Coordinates of C-alpha atoms and ligand atoms in Angstrom, one line a residue:
M1 CA 14.8 -46.7 -41.5
G2 CA 15.0 -44.1 -38.7
T3 CA 14.0 -40.5 -39.2
V4 CA 15.9 -37.4 -38.1
Y5 CA 13.5 -37.3 -35.1
D6 CA 14.9 -40.6 -33.8
V7 CA 18.3 -38.9 -33.7
Y8 CA 16.8 -35.9 -31.9
R9 CA 15.1 -38.1 -29.4
E10 CA 18.3 -39.9 -28.7
N11 CA 20.4 -36.8 -28.4
N12 CA 18.0 -34.6 -26.5
G13 CA 16.4 -37.1 -24.1
N14 CA 18.4 -36.1 -21.1
R15 CA 17.5 -32.5 -21.6
F16 CA 13.8 -33.1 -21.1
E17 CA 14.5 -35.3 -18.1
E18 CA 16.4 -32.4 -16.6
L19 CA 13.5 -30.0 -17.2
K20 CA 11.1 -32.4 -15.5
R21 CA 13.5 -32.7 -12.5
S22 CA 13.5 -28.9 -12.2
I23 CA 9.9 -28.9 -11.1
E24 CA 9.8 -32.4 -9.5
T25 CA 9.2 -31.2 -6.0
Y26 CA 6.5 -28.8 -7.0
E27 CA 4.7 -31.5 -8.9
Q28 CA 4.7 -33.6 -5.7
V29 CA 3.5 -30.9 -3.4
K30 CA 1.1 -28.8 -5.5
G31 CA -1.8 -31.1 -4.8
T32 CA -1.5 -30.4 -1.1
I33 CA -1.6 -26.6 -1.6
K34 CA -5.3 -26.4 -2.3
T35 CA -7.1 -23.6 -4.1
G36 CA -10.6 -22.7 -2.8
L37 CA -11.9 -24.5 -6.0
E38 CA -10.1 -27.6 -5.0
D39 CA -11.5 -27.5 -1.4
R40 CA -14.9 -26.4 -2.5
E41 CA -16.9 -28.9 -0.5
K42 CA -15.3 -27.8 2.8
I43 CA -16.0 -24.1 1.9
A44 CA -19.6 -25.0 1.0
R45 CA -20.0 -26.7 4.4
Q46 CA -18.7 -23.6 6.2
K47 CA -21.0 -21.4 4.1
A48 CA -24.0 -23.5 5.1
R49 CA -23.1 -23.2 8.8
I50 CA -22.6 -19.4 8.6
M51 CA -25.8 -19.0 6.7
E52 CA -27.7 -21.0 9.3
R53 CA -26.1 -19.0 12.1
L54 CA -27.2 -15.7 10.4
G55 CA -30.6 -17.1 9.2
A56 CA -29.6 -16.1 5.7
T57 CA -31.1 -17.0 2.4
E58 CA -29.1 -17.7 -0.7
E59 CA -30.4 -14.4 -2.2
Q60 CA -29.1 -12.5 0.8
W61 CA -25.7 -14.2 0.6
K62 CA -25.3 -13.1 -3.0
D63 CA -26.1 -9.5 -2.1
Y64 CA -23.0 -7.5 -1.2
R65 CA -24.9 -5.0 0.9
W66 CA -26.1 -7.9 3.1
Q67 CA -22.5 -9.2 3.2
L68 CA -21.2 -5.8 4.3
K69 CA -23.9 -5.3 6.9
N70 CA -23.4 -8.8 8.3
R71 CA -19.6 -8.7 8.6
F72 CA -18.4 -10.6 11.7
T73 CA -17.2 -8.0 14.3
R74 CA -17.6 -10.0 17.5
A75 CA -14.9 -12.4 18.8
E76 CA -17.5 -14.8 20.1
D77 CA -19.2 -15.2 16.8
I78 CA -16.0 -15.9 15.0
A79 CA -15.0 -18.3 17.7
E80 CA -18.2 -20.2 17.3
M81 CA -17.8 -20.5 13.5
L82 CA -14.2 -21.6 13.7
G83 CA -14.3 -23.6 17.0
L84 CA -11.8 -21.4 18.9
S85 CA -11.0 -21.8 22.6
A86 CA -12.0 -19.3 25.3
E87 CA -8.4 -18.2 25.5
E88 CA -8.2 -17.5 21.8
T89 CA -11.5 -15.7 21.9
D90 CA -10.3 -13.4 24.7
R91 CA -7.1 -12.6 22.8
I92 CA -9.1 -11.6 19.7
K93 CA -11.2 -9.3 21.9
A94 CA -8.1 -7.8 23.5
V95 CA -6.5 -7.1 20.1
G96 CA -9.9 -5.8 18.7
E97 CA -9.8 -3.0 21.3
R98 CA -6.6 -1.7 19.6
Y99 CA -7.2 -2.6 16.0
R100 CA -10.7 -3.1 14.7
F101 CA -11.7 -6.2 12.8
A102 CA -14.6 -7.1 10.4
I103 CA -14.9 -10.1 8.2
S104 CA -17.5 -10.7 5.5
P105 CA -19.5 -13.9 6.0
Y106 CA -18.2 -14.9 2.6
Y107 CA -14.5 -14.5 3.5
L108 CA -15.1 -16.2 6.8
S109 CA -16.5 -19.2 4.9
V110 CA -13.2 -19.5 3.0
I111 CA -11.1 -20.0 6.2
D112 CA -10.3 -23.6 6.8
P113 CA -11.7 -24.3 10.3
D114 CA -9.5 -27.4 10.6
N115 CA -6.2 -25.6 10.0
P116 CA -5.0 -23.1 12.6
S117 CA -2.3 -21.9 10.2
C118 CA -4.6 -21.4 7.3
G119 CA -3.3 -18.5 5.2
V120 CA -6.8 -17.0 4.8
R121 CA -7.3 -17.1 8.6
R122 CA -4.0 -15.4 9.3
Q123 CA -5.1 -12.5 7.1
A124 CA -8.4 -11.9 8.7
I125 CA -8.4 -13.1 12.4
P126 CA -6.7 -10.8 14.9
S127 CA -3.5 -12.2 16.3
F128 CA -2.1 -11.5 19.8
D129 CA 1.2 -10.6 18.0
E130 CA -0.5 -7.4 16.8
L131 CA 0.1 -6.0 20.2
N132 CA 3.9 -6.1 19.5
D133 CA 4.6 -2.4 19.0
Q134 CA 7.5 -2.6 16.5
G135 CA 7.2 -0.5 13.4
E136 CA 5.4 2.7 12.6
L137 CA 1.8 3.7 11.8
D138 CA 2.8 5.5 8.5
P139 CA 6.2 4.1 7.4
M140 CA 5.5 5.3 3.8
D141 CA 5.0 8.9 5.0
E142 CA 1.7 9.2 3.0
A143 CA 1.1 12.3 5.1
G144 CA 4.2 13.9 3.5
W145 CA 3.1 13.2 -0.1
T146 CA -0.4 14.7 0.1
P147 CA -0.9 17.7 -2.2
E148 CA -4.7 17.6 -1.7
E149 CA -7.0 15.7 0.7
L150 CA -7.4 12.0 -0.3
I151 CA -4.5 12.1 -2.7
T152 CA -1.1 10.5 -2.4
R153 CA 1.3 11.6 -5.2
R154 CA 4.8 10.1 -5.3
Y155 CA 5.3 9.9 -9.0
P156 CA 5.3 12.5 -11.8
D157 CA 2.5 11.2 -14.0
R158 CA 0.1 9.3 -11.7
L159 CA -1.4 9.5 -8.3
I160 CA -3.8 7.7 -6.0
I161 CA -7.1 8.9 -4.6
K162 CA -8.3 7.2 -1.4
V163 CA -12.1 7.4 -1.7
T164 CA -13.1 5.4 1.3
N165 CA -11.8 3.7 4.4
I166 CA -14.3 0.8 4.1
C167 CA -13.3 -2.8 3.2
G168 CA -15.1 -6.1 3.0
M169 CA -12.5 -7.4 5.4
Y170 CA -9.9 -5.5 7.4
C171 CA -6.6 -7.2 6.6
R172 CA -4.4 -7.7 9.6
F173 CA -1.4 -6.5 7.7
C174 CA -3.1 -3.4 6.3
Q175 CA -0.6 -0.7 5.3
R176 CA -3.2 2.0 6.1
R177 CA -4.5 0.7 9.4
R178 CA -4.0 4.2 10.8
M179 CA -7.0 5.2 8.6
I180 CA -9.3 2.3 9.4
G181 CA -10.2 4.0 12.6
E182 CA -13.4 3.3 14.6
H183 CA -15.9 4.1 12.0
D184 CA -16.6 3.2 8.4
A185 CA -16.6 6.4 6.3
H186 CA -16.7 7.1 2.6
A187 CA -15.2 10.3 1.4
D188 CA -18.1 12.5 0.2
R189 CA -18.6 14.0 -3.2
E190 CA -17.3 17.3 -2.1
Q191 CA -14.0 15.8 -0.9
I192 CA -13.6 13.5 -4.0
G193 CA -14.5 16.4 -6.2
K194 CA -11.6 18.4 -4.8
A195 CA -9.2 15.6 -5.5
I196 CA -10.5 15.3 -9.0
D197 CA -10.0 19.1 -9.4
Y198 CA -6.4 18.6 -8.5
V199 CA -6.1 16.1 -11.3
R200 CA -7.8 18.5 -13.7
K201 CA -5.3 21.3 -12.8
N202 CA -2.2 19.1 -13.2
K203 CA -1.9 18.2 -16.8
E204 CA 0.9 15.7 -16.4
I205 CA -1.4 13.3 -14.5
R206 CA -2.3 10.7 -17.1
D207 CA -3.0 7.7 -14.8
V208 CA -5.4 7.9 -11.8
L209 CA -5.7 5.1 -9.3
I210 CA -8.9 5.0 -7.3
T211 CA -8.3 3.1 -4.1
G212 CA -9.0 3.3 -0.3
G213 CA -9.9 1.3 1.7
D214 CA -11.6 -0.5 -1.1
A215 CA -12.7 1.6 -4.1
F216 CA -15.6 -0.7 -4.9
M217 CA -17.2 -0.2 -1.5
H218 CA -18.9 2.9 -2.9
D219 CA -22.3 2.4 -4.5
D220 CA -22.7 2.2 -8.3
A221 CA -24.0 5.8 -8.7
T222 CA -20.9 7.3 -6.9
I223 CA -18.5 5.1 -8.9
E224 CA -20.2 6.3 -12.1
W225 CA -20.0 9.9 -11.0
M226 CA -16.3 9.6 -10.3
L227 CA -15.7 8.0 -13.7
E228 CA -17.7 10.7 -15.5
E229 CA -15.8 13.4 -13.8
L230 CA -12.4 11.8 -14.5
R231 CA -13.3 11.1 -18.1
S232 CA -14.2 14.8 -18.6
I233 CA -10.5 15.5 -18.1
P234 CA -8.7 15.1 -21.5
H235 CA -5.3 14.4 -20.1
V236 CA -6.5 11.4 -18.0
E237 CA -5.5 8.5 -20.2
I238 CA -6.1 5.5 -17.9
I239 CA -8.1 4.9 -14.8
R240 CA -7.3 2.1 -12.4
F241 CA -9.2 0.7 -9.4
G242 CA -7.5 -0.8 -6.4
T243 CA -9.9 -3.3 -4.8
R244 CA -9.9 -6.5 -2.8
A245 CA -13.6 -6.9 -3.5
P246 CA -13.1 -9.9 -5.9
V247 CA -11.3 -11.6 -3.0
T248 CA -13.1 -10.6 0.2
L249 CA -16.5 -9.6 -1.1
P250 CA -16.9 -11.0 -4.7
Q251 CA -20.7 -10.4 -4.5
R252 CA -19.8 -6.7 -5.1
I253 CA -18.9 -7.5 -8.7
T254 CA -22.4 -7.2 -10.1
D255 CA -23.6 -7.0 -13.7
S256 CA -24.7 -3.4 -13.1
L257 CA -21.2 -2.4 -11.7
V258 CA -19.3 -3.9 -14.7
N259 CA -21.8 -2.3 -17.1
I260 CA -20.9 1.0 -15.6
L261 CA -17.1 0.4 -15.7
K262 CA -17.0 -0.7 -19.3
K263 CA -18.5 2.6 -20.4
Y264 CA -15.4 4.4 -19.3
H265 CA -12.5 2.4 -20.8
P266 CA -9.6 2.1 -20.6
I267 CA -10.3 0.8 -17.1
Y268 CA -7.9 -1.5 -15.2
V269 CA -8.5 -3.3 -12.0
N270 CA -5.7 -4.4 -9.6
T271 CA -6.8 -6.8 -7.0
H272 CA -5.1 -8.5 -4.1
F273 CA -5.0 -12.3 -3.8
N274 CA -2.5 -13.6 -1.3
N275 CA -3.2 -17.3 -1.0
P276 CA -4.4 -20.0 -3.4
R277 CA -7.3 -20.8 -1.1
E278 CA -8.8 -17.4 -2.0
I279 CA -9.5 -18.6 -5.5
T280 CA -13.1 -19.9 -5.1
E281 CA -16.2 -20.3 -7.3
E282 CA -17.3 -16.8 -6.3
S283 CA -13.9 -15.0 -6.7
K284 CA -13.4 -16.7 -10.0
A285 CA -16.9 -15.6 -11.2
A286 CA -16.1 -12.0 -10.1
C287 CA -12.8 -11.9 -12.0
E288 CA -14.3 -13.4 -15.1
K289 CA -17.1 -10.9 -15.0
L290 CA -14.6 -8.1 -15.0
A291 CA -12.4 -9.7 -17.6
N292 CA -15.4 -10.2 -19.9
A293 CA -16.1 -6.5 -19.7
G294 CA -12.7 -5.9 -21.2
I295 CA -11.0 -4.9 -18.0
P296 CA -7.4 -6.2 -17.6
L297 CA -6.9 -7.6 -14.2
G298 CA -3.6 -7.5 -12.2
N299 CA -2.8 -9.0 -8.9
Q300 CA -0.8 -7.2 -6.2
M301 CA 0.3 -9.8 -3.7
V302 CA 1.9 -8.9 -0.4
L303 CA 4.6 -11.3 0.7
L304 CA 3.5 -12.3 4.2
N305 CA 5.0 -14.7 6.8
G306 CA 2.7 -17.7 7.2
V307 CA 0.5 -16.7 4.3
N308 CA 2.6 -17.0 1.2
N309 CA 6.3 -16.9 2.0
D310 CA 6.8 -20.2 0.2
K311 CA 7.9 -20.6 -3.5
Y312 CA 5.5 -23.5 -4.1
V313 CA 2.5 -21.5 -2.6
V314 CA 3.3 -18.5 -4.8
C315 CA 3.8 -20.7 -7.9
K316 CA 0.4 -22.3 -7.3
L317 CA -1.3 -19.0 -6.6
N318 CA 0.1 -17.3 -9.7
Q319 CA -0.7 -20.2 -12.0
A320 CA -4.2 -20.4 -10.6
L321 CA -4.6 -16.6 -11.1
L322 CA -3.8 -17.0 -14.8
T323 CA -6.6 -19.5 -15.1
I324 CA -9.0 -16.9 -13.9
R325 CA -7.5 -14.3 -16.2
V326 CA -5.7 -12.3 -13.5
K327 CA -2.1 -11.4 -14.3
P328 CA 0.3 -11.4 -11.3
Y329 CA 1.6 -7.8 -11.4
Y330 CA 3.5 -7.1 -8.2
I331 CA 4.8 -8.9 -5.1
F332 CA 5.2 -6.3 -2.4
H333 CA 7.7 -6.8 0.4
P334 CA 5.8 -6.2 3.6
K335 CA 6.0 -2.7 5.1
T336 CA 7.0 -2.1 8.6
V337 CA 3.6 -1.0 9.8
K338 CA 3.1 -1.1 13.5
G339 CA 1.2 -4.2 14.7
T340 CA 2.1 -6.3 11.7
S341 CA 5.6 -7.5 12.7
H342 CA 4.5 -11.2 12.8
F343 CA 4.0 -10.9 9.0
W344 CA 7.5 -9.6 8.2
V345 CA 9.9 -11.6 6.1
R346 CA 13.5 -11.2 5.0
V347 CA 14.3 -10.0 1.5
E348 CA 16.1 -13.3 0.8
E349 CA 12.7 -15.0 1.1
G350 CA 11.3 -12.9 -1.7
L351 CA 14.4 -13.4 -3.8
E352 CA 14.2 -17.1 -3.4
I353 CA 10.6 -17.1 -4.7
M354 CA 11.5 -14.9 -7.7
D355 CA 14.4 -17.2 -8.5
Y356 CA 12.2 -20.2 -8.3
L357 CA 9.5 -18.8 -10.6
R358 CA 11.7 -17.6 -13.5
G359 CA 12.0 -20.4 -16.0
R360 CA 10.1 -23.0 -14.0
T361 CA 6.7 -21.4 -14.9
S362 CA 5.1 -19.1 -17.5
G363 CA 6.7 -15.7 -17.6
M364 CA 3.1 -14.5 -17.3
A365 CA 3.1 -15.9 -13.8
V366 CA 6.3 -14.0 -12.8
P367 CA 5.4 -10.6 -11.2
T368 CA 7.9 -7.8 -10.2
Y369 CA 9.1 -8.0 -6.7
I370 CA 9.0 -4.5 -5.0
V371 CA 10.5 -3.1 -1.9
N372 CA 8.9 0.3 -1.0
G373 CA 11.5 2.8 0.1
P374 CA 10.8 4.2 3.5
K375 CA 9.3 7.7 3.8
G376 CA 7.9 7.6 0.3
L377 CA 11.0 6.9 -1.7
G378 CA 8.9 4.7 -3.9
K379 CA 8.5 1.3 -5.5
T380 CA 12.0 -0.3 -5.9
P381 CA 12.2 -3.5 -8.0
I382 CA 14.6 -6.3 -7.0
L383 CA 15.6 -9.4 -8.8
P384 CA 18.0 -12.2 -8.0
N385 CA 21.3 -11.6 -9.8
Y386 CA 21.4 -12.9 -13.3
L387 CA 24.1 -10.5 -14.5
C388 CA 27.5 -11.8 -13.1
Y389 CA 29.8 -9.4 -14.8
I390 CA 29.6 -6.5 -17.3
G391 CA 32.6 -5.0 -19.0
K392 CA 33.6 -3.1 -22.1
D393 CA 33.6 -6.0 -24.4
K394 CA 31.5 -8.7 -22.8
A395 CA 28.7 -9.5 -20.2
V396 CA 28.5 -12.7 -18.2
F397 CA 25.2 -14.1 -17.0
R398 CA 23.8 -17.2 -15.3
S399 CA 20.6 -18.8 -16.7
W400 CA 17.5 -19.7 -14.7
Q401 CA 19.1 -23.2 -14.3
G402 CA 22.4 -21.7 -13.2
K403 CA 24.3 -22.2 -16.4
V404 CA 26.9 -19.5 -17.0
F405 CA 27.1 -17.8 -20.4
T406 CA 28.7 -14.8 -22.0
I407 CA 27.5 -12.4 -24.7
Q408 CA 29.5 -10.0 -26.7
N409 CA 29.0 -6.4 -25.4
E410 CA 30.8 -4.5 -28.0
I411 CA 29.2 -3.1 -31.1
R412 CA 31.6 -2.4 -33.9
Ligands
LIG1 C1 1.8 2.2 -6.1 C2 1.5 3.6 -6.3 C3 1.2 4.0 -7.6 C4 1.2 3.1 -8.8 O1 2.4 2.6 -9.2 P1 2.6 1.7 -10.5 O2 4.0 1.2 -10.4 O3 2.4 2.6 -11.6 O4 1.6 0.6 -10.4 C5 1.0 5.4 -7.8 N1 1.0 6.2 -6.8 C6 1.3 5.8 -5.5 C7 1.3 6.8 -4.4 C8 1.5 4.5 -5.3 O5 1.8 4.1 -4.0

């Protein structure tokens, strides 16, 4: 005799076939969009070549100070490691005279030398397109929202403190390229102290974001000093760090750093993965170390032409991030920063990605898509339309699969 489940199987069978079909293409292509973990042998080969070129030991490679000191800053050296032509090398040099570049040996090893359109390469290697002068140097008008040196304050209860202009790698799409300048410079304790005093005096500030540049480029002692100072302010509830170190310089996430951070909870870290290839053994280990110290990790992706403006790439990235305990937090629409126009995308591209993710994968893998209002108008969320009609007595929606439904909108 059949059970009730035989009837269910019979009646519901088509339903599950329909679900499978909704991610059929992704299932076919996801194997071709490799994370760094999936392409680990190639990355290991590049690492060996770079280490040999620099005469480095494994111990040096693991030392973030060595990584910082040995960042690639010469076009010829990059060309040698990636097998670039003389013409490409000259172009990198020409762009480098306008916008500086520096790439940690580690991040260079993640670039696929066989793929000219590698999404990691595009973020790090200067492109001739940077000489296109569209856009502005400060489209967000940070200068206009600065109540104290190092601070940007656009919101009532939180602000950012930019404690350095140093990074493990200078992203070609950087929103603050105007600050990267010719020289690496940390803000000193006097400057940072003044910014912290501003927080102390303004009691409504309950959330402080330490960023840069890359907040973790400071040494452990300075980071601990900042945390001590901020924790001496009763109205500071949470402290967040903005850092790409897990991605571009994962060696920076040392046991001694996380042992400092975890003394000052609640601490949050928002990092910045843009492409699945950035998820490697090393970046995974860095994120896990932070997560094990009780630090919730968020990812702030920037939507970038040629890096991740593809729904399957973002789906793969966000799923892979969850496996290393990083929660996709934001997708930022690119800003119209001068020298970055080759990265710009249309709003429809972001909406298509958001529409694809919802329903097809874990809600945990669906971040908020943000357009930043020009001149500092702030983060503005956008979603594809799910609400088709709203009236006095009913509201009409479409589901993630495009099925239209109505709910009652009148409470008696
Ligand atoms: C992005 C940003 C914040 C933080 O915004 P959340 O939405 O809270 O993550 C705070 N201040 C400034 C100036 C920012 O640009």
